Coordinates of C-alpha atoms in Angstrom, one line a residue:
M20 CA 11.2 28.7 -0.7
T21 CA 13.0 30.2 2.3
R22 CA 11.6 29.9 5.8
L23 CA 10.7 33.6 5.8
G24 CA 8.8 33.0 2.6
K25 CA 6.8 30.2 4.2
Y26 CA 5.8 32.5 7.1
H27 CA 4.7 35.1 4.5
V28 CA 2.6 32.5 2.8
A29 CA 1.0 31.4 6.1
L30 CA 0.1 35.0 6.9
V31 CA -1.4 35.6 3.5
G32 CA -3.4 32.4 4.0
V33 CA -4.7 33.5 7.4
A34 CA -5.7 36.9 5.9
A35 CA -7.5 35.3 3.0
L36 CA -9.3 32.9 5.4
I37 CA -10.5 35.9 7.5
L38 CA -11.6 37.7 4.4
L39 CA -13.5 34.7 3.2
M40 CA -15.2 34.2 6.6
S41 CA -16.2 37.9 6.6
L42 CA -17.7 37.5 3.1
V43 CA -19.7 34.4 4.1
R44 CA -20.9 36.2 7.2
V45 CA -22.3 39.1 5.2
V46 CA -23.9 36.9 2.5
S47 CA -25.4 34.4 4.9
G48 CA -26.4 36.9 7.6
Q49 CA -25.0 34.6 10.4
D50 CA -23.1 37.0 12.7
D51 CA -21.9 34.1 14.9
I52 CA -19.5 33.0 12.2
T53 CA -16.9 35.6 13.4
S54 CA -18.4 36.6 16.7
S55 CA -16.2 36.9 19.8
G56 CA -18.5 34.3 21.6
T57 CA -17.9 31.8 18.9
F58 CA -14.1 32.2 18.9
A59 CA -14.0 32.2 22.7
A60 CA -15.9 28.9 22.7
A61 CA -13.6 27.6 19.9
L62 CA -10.5 28.4 21.9
L63 CA -11.9 26.5 25.0
L64 CA -12.9 23.6 22.8
A65 CA -9.6 23.5 20.8
V66 CA -7.3 23.4 23.9
P67 CA -8.1 19.9 25.1
I68 CA -8.0 18.6 21.6
G69 CA -4.6 20.3 21.0
L70 CA -3.2 19.0 24.3
A71 CA -4.3 15.4 23.4
G72 CA -2.8 15.8 19.9
L73 CA 0.4 17.2 21.5
G74 CA 0.6 14.0 23.6
G75 CA 0.2 11.9 20.5
L76 CA 3.0 13.9 18.8
W77 CA 5.5 13.2 21.5
A78 CA 4.8 9.5 21.6
E79 CA 4.7 8.9 17.8
R80 CA 7.8 11.0 17.1
A81 CA 9.5 8.4 19.4
G82 CA 8.0 5.6 17.4
V83 CA 5.1 4.6 19.8
V84 CA 1.6 4.8 18.4
N85 CA -0.6 6.1 21.1
I86 CA -4.4 5.7 20.5
G87 CA -4.8 5.4 24.3
L88 CA -5.0 9.2 24.6
E89 CA -8.7 9.1 25.4
G90 CA -8.2 6.8 28.3
M91 CA -5.3 9.0 29.6
M92 CA -7.5 12.1 29.4
V93 CA -10.1 10.3 31.4
L94 CA -7.6 9.5 34.1
G95 CA -6.5 13.1 34.1
T96 CA -10.1 14.3 34.6
W97 CA -10.8 12.1 37.5
F98 CA -7.6 12.8 39.4
A99 CA -7.9 16.5 38.8
G100 CA -11.5 16.5 40.2
W101 CA -10.5 14.3 43.2
A102 CA -7.6 16.5 44.1
G103 CA -9.1 19.8 43.1
Y104 CA -12.1 19.8 45.5
Q105 CA -9.7 19.1 48.4
W106 CA -6.7 21.2 47.7
G107 CA -7.5 23.6 44.9
A108 CA -6.4 24.3 41.3
V109 CA -2.7 23.7 41.7
A110 CA -3.3 20.3 43.2
A111 CA -5.8 19.5 40.4
L112 CA -3.2 20.4 37.8
L113 CA -0.5 18.2 39.4
A114 CA -2.9 15.3 40.0
G115 CA -4.2 15.4 36.5
L116 CA -0.7 15.4 35.0
L117 CA 0.2 12.5 37.2
G118 CA -2.9 10.6 36.3
G119 CA -2.3 11.0 32.6
A120 CA 1.4 10.2 33.0
L121 CA 0.4 6.9 34.8
G122 CA -1.6 5.9 31.8
G123 CA 1.4 6.7 29.6
L124 CA 3.6 4.7 31.8
I125 CA 1.3 1.6 31.5
H126 CA 1.4 2.1 27.8
A127 CA 5.2 2.3 27.7
V128 CA 5.6 -0.8 29.9
A129 CA 3.3 -2.8 27.6
T130 CA 4.7 -1.6 24.2
V131 CA 8.4 -0.8 24.9
T132 CA 9.3 -3.4 27.6
F133 CA 7.0 -6.3 26.6
G134 CA 6.6 -5.6 22.9
V135 CA 2.8 -5.6 23.0
D136 CA 1.1 -4.4 19.7
H137 CA 0.7 -0.6 20.1
I138 CA -2.9 -0.6 18.9
I139 CA -3.9 -3.4 21.3
S140 CA -2.3 -1.6 24.2
G141 CA -3.9 1.7 23.3
V142 CA -7.4 0.1 23.1
A143 CA -6.7 -1.5 26.5
I144 CA -5.8 1.9 28.0
N145 CA -9.1 3.4 26.6
L146 CA -11.0 0.6 28.3
L147 CA -9.0 0.8 31.5
G148 CA -9.3 4.5 32.0
P149 CA -13.1 4.7 32.3
G150 CA -13.2 1.4 34.2
V151 CA -10.7 2.5 36.8
T152 CA -12.2 5.9 37.3
R153 CA -15.7 4.5 37.7
F154 CA -14.3 2.1 40.4
L155 CA -12.6 4.9 42.2
S156 CA -15.7 7.0 42.1
E157 CA -17.8 4.2 43.6
V158 CA -15.3 3.8 46.4
L159 CA -14.4 7.4 47.2
F160 CA -17.5 9.3 46.0
K161 CA -20.2 7.0 47.3
E162 CA -22.9 8.1 49.8
G163 CA -21.5 8.6 53.3
T164 CA -18.0 9.7 52.2
P165 CA -16.6 13.2 52.8
A166 CA -16.7 13.7 49.0
A167 CA -20.4 12.9 48.9
D168 CA -21.0 15.3 51.8
A169 CA -19.2 18.0 49.7
G170 CA -21.5 17.4 46.7
A171 CA -20.1 14.4 44.9
G172 CA -22.0 11.6 43.1
I173 CA -21.0 8.3 41.6
T174 CA -20.5 10.1 38.2
S175 CA -19.1 13.4 39.4
S176 CA -16.8 15.0 41.9
P177 CA -17.4 18.0 44.2
A178 CA -16.6 21.4 42.7
I179 CA -13.1 22.6 42.7
T180 CA -12.5 25.0 45.6
S181 CA -10.4 27.6 43.6
P182 CA -10.6 27.3 39.8
A183 CA -7.8 28.7 37.6
P184 CA -8.2 32.5 37.0
S185 CA -8.8 34.2 33.7
V186 CA -6.9 37.2 32.3
S187 CA -7.4 39.7 29.4
L188 CA -4.6 40.8 27.1
P189 CA -3.6 44.4 27.9
L190 CA -4.5 47.1 25.3
L191 CA -6.8 44.8 23.4
S192 CA -9.4 43.4 25.9
D193 CA -8.4 45.0 29.1
G194 CA -10.1 48.3 30.1
P195 CA -12.7 49.9 27.8
D196 CA -14.3 47.3 25.5
L197 CA -13.3 49.0 22.2
L198 CA -13.2 45.7 20.4
G199 CA -16.7 44.8 21.6
K200 CA -18.1 48.1 20.3
L201 CA -16.4 47.7 16.9
E202 CA -17.7 44.1 16.7
G203 CA -21.2 45.4 17.3
T204 CA -21.1 47.6 14.2
H205 CA -21.1 44.5 11.9
W206 CA -18.9 46.3 9.4
F207 CA -17.4 44.2 6.7
L208 CA -14.0 42.8 7.8
L209 CA -13.4 45.3 10.6
S210 CA -16.1 44.0 12.9
D211 CA -14.9 40.4 12.0
L212 CA -11.3 41.2 13.0
A213 CA -12.6 42.8 16.2
G214 CA -14.7 39.8 17.1
I215 CA -11.9 37.3 16.5
L216 CA -9.4 39.4 18.5
R217 CA -11.8 39.9 21.3
G218 CA -12.7 36.2 21.5
L219 CA -9.1 35.2 21.6
T220 CA -7.9 37.8 24.2
H221 CA -10.9 38.5 26.5
N222 CA -11.1 36.6 29.8
V223 CA -8.7 33.8 28.7
N224 CA -8.1 31.0 31.2
V225 CA -4.5 30.8 32.4
L226 CA -4.4 27.2 31.4
V227 CA -5.2 28.2 27.8
I228 CA -2.1 30.4 27.8
L229 CA 0.0 27.5 29.2
A230 CA -1.4 25.2 26.5
V231 CA -0.6 27.7 23.7
L232 CA 2.9 28.2 25.0
L233 CA 3.5 24.4 25.0
L234 CA 3.3 24.3 21.2
P235 CA 6.4 26.4 20.4
L236 CA 8.1 24.8 23.4
T237 CA 7.5 21.4 21.9
F238 CA 8.8 22.5 18.5
Y239 CA 12.0 23.9 20.2
V240 CA 12.6 20.8 22.3
L241 CA 12.0 18.3 19.5
W242 CA 13.6 20.2 16.6
R243 CA 16.2 22.4 18.2
T244 CA 17.8 20.3 21.0
A245 CA 20.0 17.2 21.1
F246 CA 17.4 15.5 23.2
G247 CA 14.8 16.1 20.5
L248 CA 17.1 14.8 17.8
R249 CA 17.6 11.6 19.8
L250 CA 13.8 11.3 20.4
R251 CA 13.0 11.7 16.7
S252 CA 15.8 9.3 15.7
A253 CA 14.1 6.7 17.9
G254 CA 11.0 7.2 15.8
E255 CA 12.7 7.1 12.4
N256 CA 15.4 4.4 12.9
P257 CA 15.9 3.1 16.4
W258 CA 18.6 0.7 15.4
A259 CA 20.7 3.4 13.9
A260 CA 20.1 5.5 17.0
E261 CA 21.2 2.6 19.1
S262 CA 24.4 2.2 17.1
L263 CA 25.2 5.8 18.0
G264 CA 24.8 5.2 21.7
V265 CA 21.2 6.4 22.2
N266 CA 19.3 4.7 25.0
V267 CA 16.2 4.0 22.8
Y268 CA 14.3 2.3 25.6
L269 CA 14.7 5.3 27.9
I270 CA 13.9 7.8 25.2
K271 CA 10.7 5.9 24.4
Y272 CA 9.7 5.7 28.0
I273 CA 10.2 9.5 28.5
A274 CA 8.3 10.3 25.4
V275 CA 5.3 8.1 26.2
V276 CA 5.1 9.3 29.8
I277 CA 5.2 12.9 28.6
S278 CA 2.5 12.0 26.1
G279 CA 0.2 10.7 28.8
A280 CA 0.9 13.8 30.9
F281 CA -0.1 16.1 28.1
A282 CA -3.3 14.1 27.6
G283 CA -4.0 14.3 31.3
L284 CA -3.4 18.1 31.1
G285 CA -6.2 18.2 28.5
G286 CA -8.4 16.4 31.0
V287 CA -7.5 18.9 33.7
F288 CA -8.6 21.7 31.4
L289 CA -12.0 20.1 30.9
V290 CA -12.4 19.9 34.7
F291 CA -11.4 23.5 35.1
V292 CA -14.1 24.5 32.5
S293 CA -16.9 22.6 34.2
T294 CA -15.3 23.2 37.7
K295 CA -15.6 19.5 38.5
Y296 CA -15.0 16.0 37.2
V297 CA -18.0 14.5 35.3
E298 CA -18.0 11.0 33.9
G299 CA -17.8 11.0 30.1
Q300 CA -16.8 14.6 29.8
T301 CA -13.9 13.9 27.4
A302 CA -16.5 12.9 24.8
G303 CA -14.0 11.4 22.3
R304 CA -11.6 14.4 22.4
G305 CA -8.6 12.1 22.7
F306 CA -9.5 10.5 19.3
I307 CA -10.1 13.9 17.7
G308 CA -6.7 15.1 19.1
L309 CA -5.1 12.1 17.4
A310 CA -6.8 13.1 14.2
A311 CA -5.6 16.7 14.6
M312 CA -2.1 15.4 15.0
I313 CA -2.3 13.3 11.9
F314 CA -3.8 16.2 9.9
G315 CA -0.9 18.3 11.1
N316 CA 1.6 15.8 9.7
W317 CA 3.1 15.0 13.1
R318 CA 4.3 18.7 13.5
P319 CA 3.2 21.2 16.2
G320 CA 2.1 23.9 13.7
G321 CA -0.1 21.6 11.7
L322 CA -1.5 20.2 14.9
A323 CA -2.5 23.7 16.1
I324 CA -4.3 24.3 12.8
G325 CA -6.2 21.0 13.0
A326 CA -7.2 21.5 16.7
S327 CA -8.4 25.0 15.8
L328 CA -10.5 23.7 12.9
F329 CA -12.2 21.1 15.1
G330 CA -12.6 23.5 18.0
Y331 CA -14.2 26.1 15.7
A332 CA -16.6 23.7 14.2
D333 CA -17.7 22.5 17.7
G334 CA -17.9 26.1 19.0
L335 CA -20.0 27.2 16.0
Q336 CA -22.6 24.5 16.4
L337 CA -22.8 25.2 20.2
R338 CA -23.4 28.9 19.5
S339 CA -25.9 28.7 16.7
T340 CA -27.2 25.6 14.9
G341 CA -28.3 27.8 12.0
S342 CA -24.7 28.9 11.4
I343 CA -23.7 25.3 10.5
T344 CA -25.5 25.7 7.2
S345 CA -23.0 28.4 6.4
F346 CA -20.4 25.6 6.1
F347 CA -22.1 24.7 2.8
L348 CA -21.4 28.2 1.4
F349 CA -17.9 28.2 2.9
G350 CA -17.1 24.9 1.3
A351 CA -18.5 26.0 -2.1
V352 CA -16.3 29.1 -2.1
L353 CA -13.2 27.0 -1.1
L354 CA -13.9 24.6 -3.9
L355 CA -14.3 27.5 -6.3
V356 CA -10.9 28.8 -5.3
Y357 CA -9.4 25.3 -5.7
L358 CA -10.9 25.1 -9.2
G359 CA -9.3 28.5 -10.1
V360 CA -5.9 27.3 -8.9
M361 CA -6.2 24.0 -10.9
V362 CA -7.3 25.8 -14.1
R363 CA -4.4 28.3 -13.7
R364 CA -2.0 25.3 -13.4
R365 CA -3.5 23.7 -16.5
L366 CA -3.2 26.9 -18.6
A367 CA 0.2 27.9 -17.3
P368 CA 2.8 28.0 -20.2
G369 CA 5.7 25.6 -20.2
R370 CA 4.1 23.0 -17.9
P371 CA 6.6 20.3 -16.8
A372 CA 6.2 16.9 -18.4
D373 CA 5.3 15.2 -15.2
L374 CA 2.5 17.6 -14.6
A375 CA 1.2 17.2 -18.1
A376 CA 1.2 13.4 -17.8
R377 CA -1.1 13.7 -14.8
G378 CA -3.7 15.6 -16.8
A379 CA -6.4 12.9 -16.6
K380 CA -6.2 12.7 -12.8
E381 CA -6.3 16.5 -12.6
Y382 CA -9.4 16.7 -14.9
T383 CA -11.1 14.1 -12.6
L384 CA -10.3 16.1 -9.5
M385 CA -11.6 19.3 -11.2
A386 CA -14.8 17.6 -12.2
V387 CA -15.4 16.2 -8.6
A388 CA -14.6 19.7 -7.2
A389 CA -17.0 21.3 -9.6
A390 CA -19.8 18.9 -8.7
G391 CA -19.1 19.3 -5.0
M392 CA -19.3 23.1 -5.4
V393 CA -22.6 22.9 -7.1
V394 CA -24.1 20.5 -4.5
L395 CA -22.8 22.6 -1.6
F396 CA -24.2 25.8 -3.0
W397 CA -27.5 24.2 -3.7
L398 CA -27.7 22.9 -0.1
W399 CA -26.9 26.3 1.2
L400 CA -29.8 27.8 -0.9
T401 CA -32.3 25.2 0.0
V402 CA -31.5 24.1 3.6
D403 CA -32.6 26.6 6.3
Q404 CA -31.6 24.5 9.3
L405 CA -30.1 21.1 9.8
P406 CA -31.5 18.4 12.1
N407 CA -30.0 18.5 15.6
E408 CA -28.6 15.0 15.2
F409 CA -26.5 16.1 12.2
V410 CA -25.5 19.3 13.9
F411 CA -24.2 17.3 16.9
I412 CA -22.0 15.1 14.7
T413 CA -20.6 17.9 12.6
P414 CA -17.2 18.0 14.3
H415 CA -16.8 14.2 13.9
V416 CA -17.8 14.4 10.2
L417 CA -15.4 17.2 9.7
T418 CA -12.7 15.1 11.3
L419 CA -13.2 12.3 8.8
L420 CA -13.3 14.7 5.8
V421 CA -10.2 16.5 6.9
L422 CA -8.3 13.2 7.4
L423 CA -9.5 12.1 4.0
V424 CA -8.1 15.2 2.3
A425 CA -4.9 15.3 4.4
S426 CA -4.1 11.6 3.8
Q427 CA -2.6 12.5 0.4
R428 CA 0.4 14.4 1.9
L429 CA 1.1 12.6 5.2
R430 CA 4.5 11.4 6.2
M431 CA 4.6 9.6 9.5
P432 CA 7.8 8.6 11.3
K433 CA 9.3 5.6 9.6
A434 CA 9.5 3.4 12.7
D435 CA 6.1 4.5 14.2
G436 CA 4.5 1.5 15.6
V437 CA 7.4 -0.8 14.9
R438 CA 8.3 -3.3 17.6
Y439 CA 11.9 -2.5 18.7
R440 CA 14.3 -4.9 20.5
R441 CA 17.8 -3.9 21.4
G442 CA 20.5 -5.6 19.4
E443 CA 18.1 -6.9 16.7
Q444 CA 18.6 -6.0 13.1
H445 CA 15.7 -4.5 11.2

């Protein structure tokens, strides 16, 4: 299939997904499924996850496993809050980037220079981030300090003096609210498209636009430049890269520091949304970002899909707990489509021998999918509202399920997590 063909398939997939969401909205009566409020919330919630995942992508493409993204995000939030209340949004942005980059530098020193196990170093960063920020808060935000006089507490900073502005896309959400009026009609498909477009284009934070632009920029740098080729070669076979004159140590350092800066930028975004630093506001988004990166198969496009999925699930449960039950119907329809594809493959004439040989496995998958479809449909019919505890953990449960499904097709960089020493033979 040509590259153009892949884009066509992606567009058809998006169109089919919107059609399915519209159908589920009409059948279930839950308008929040495609409302502009849900998609606006999903966009805000997906950005920090995507930025953390983007940080993981840079590090792991260079061969360094970075599970310390959560700790680097925490550092980014604190430094953004500390600088933001004193000097404004630009200072918060720069300080958050530097805070996350500092966490990335510590991780690089431990893993690249001293050869510490990448997982152990990442866990240490995740412990170090909250510990350091709590210590700094107790020193700089305690009672009697200028920060405390400005409204700080031990667990929070003063409000940022000038938060980042929001903009609306011309012709779509700027001027007369035509999309809002069309969304209010609740017409099949048309109002859904209007709600989605309005949510993604109306009063969008400038940092959201920056984060979205970083995805194609990352793809261009890593897959279309000589520097990106060297970085990816360090993650695939650093000894071969070394033999061709690549400074693997330097490449890994750059990648991991950039990784920390991206995670810190995700923390800055959280501070901009809440207008101040609050202890614990990352809420595990660094780990979910890592899961989104793995789901995306270590590529920016797949990462964007994963972050959007997790952000949408989180946004939907914030907007309406009742809408979460619609996931049962949505999942049942998806399994029905999957069964149709599998049956078509089984009945297709002239099946290749290798596919025919896997018949028993395919029948097992079809049986499991059919059972899952029946159970999900039954749950949708019988469950009116889920307990709040289950609603709260929905994004995390979705993370596990998505990784379980995606694990069948993953292909990580070959030298990801491998201890590298110059001159040694692998």
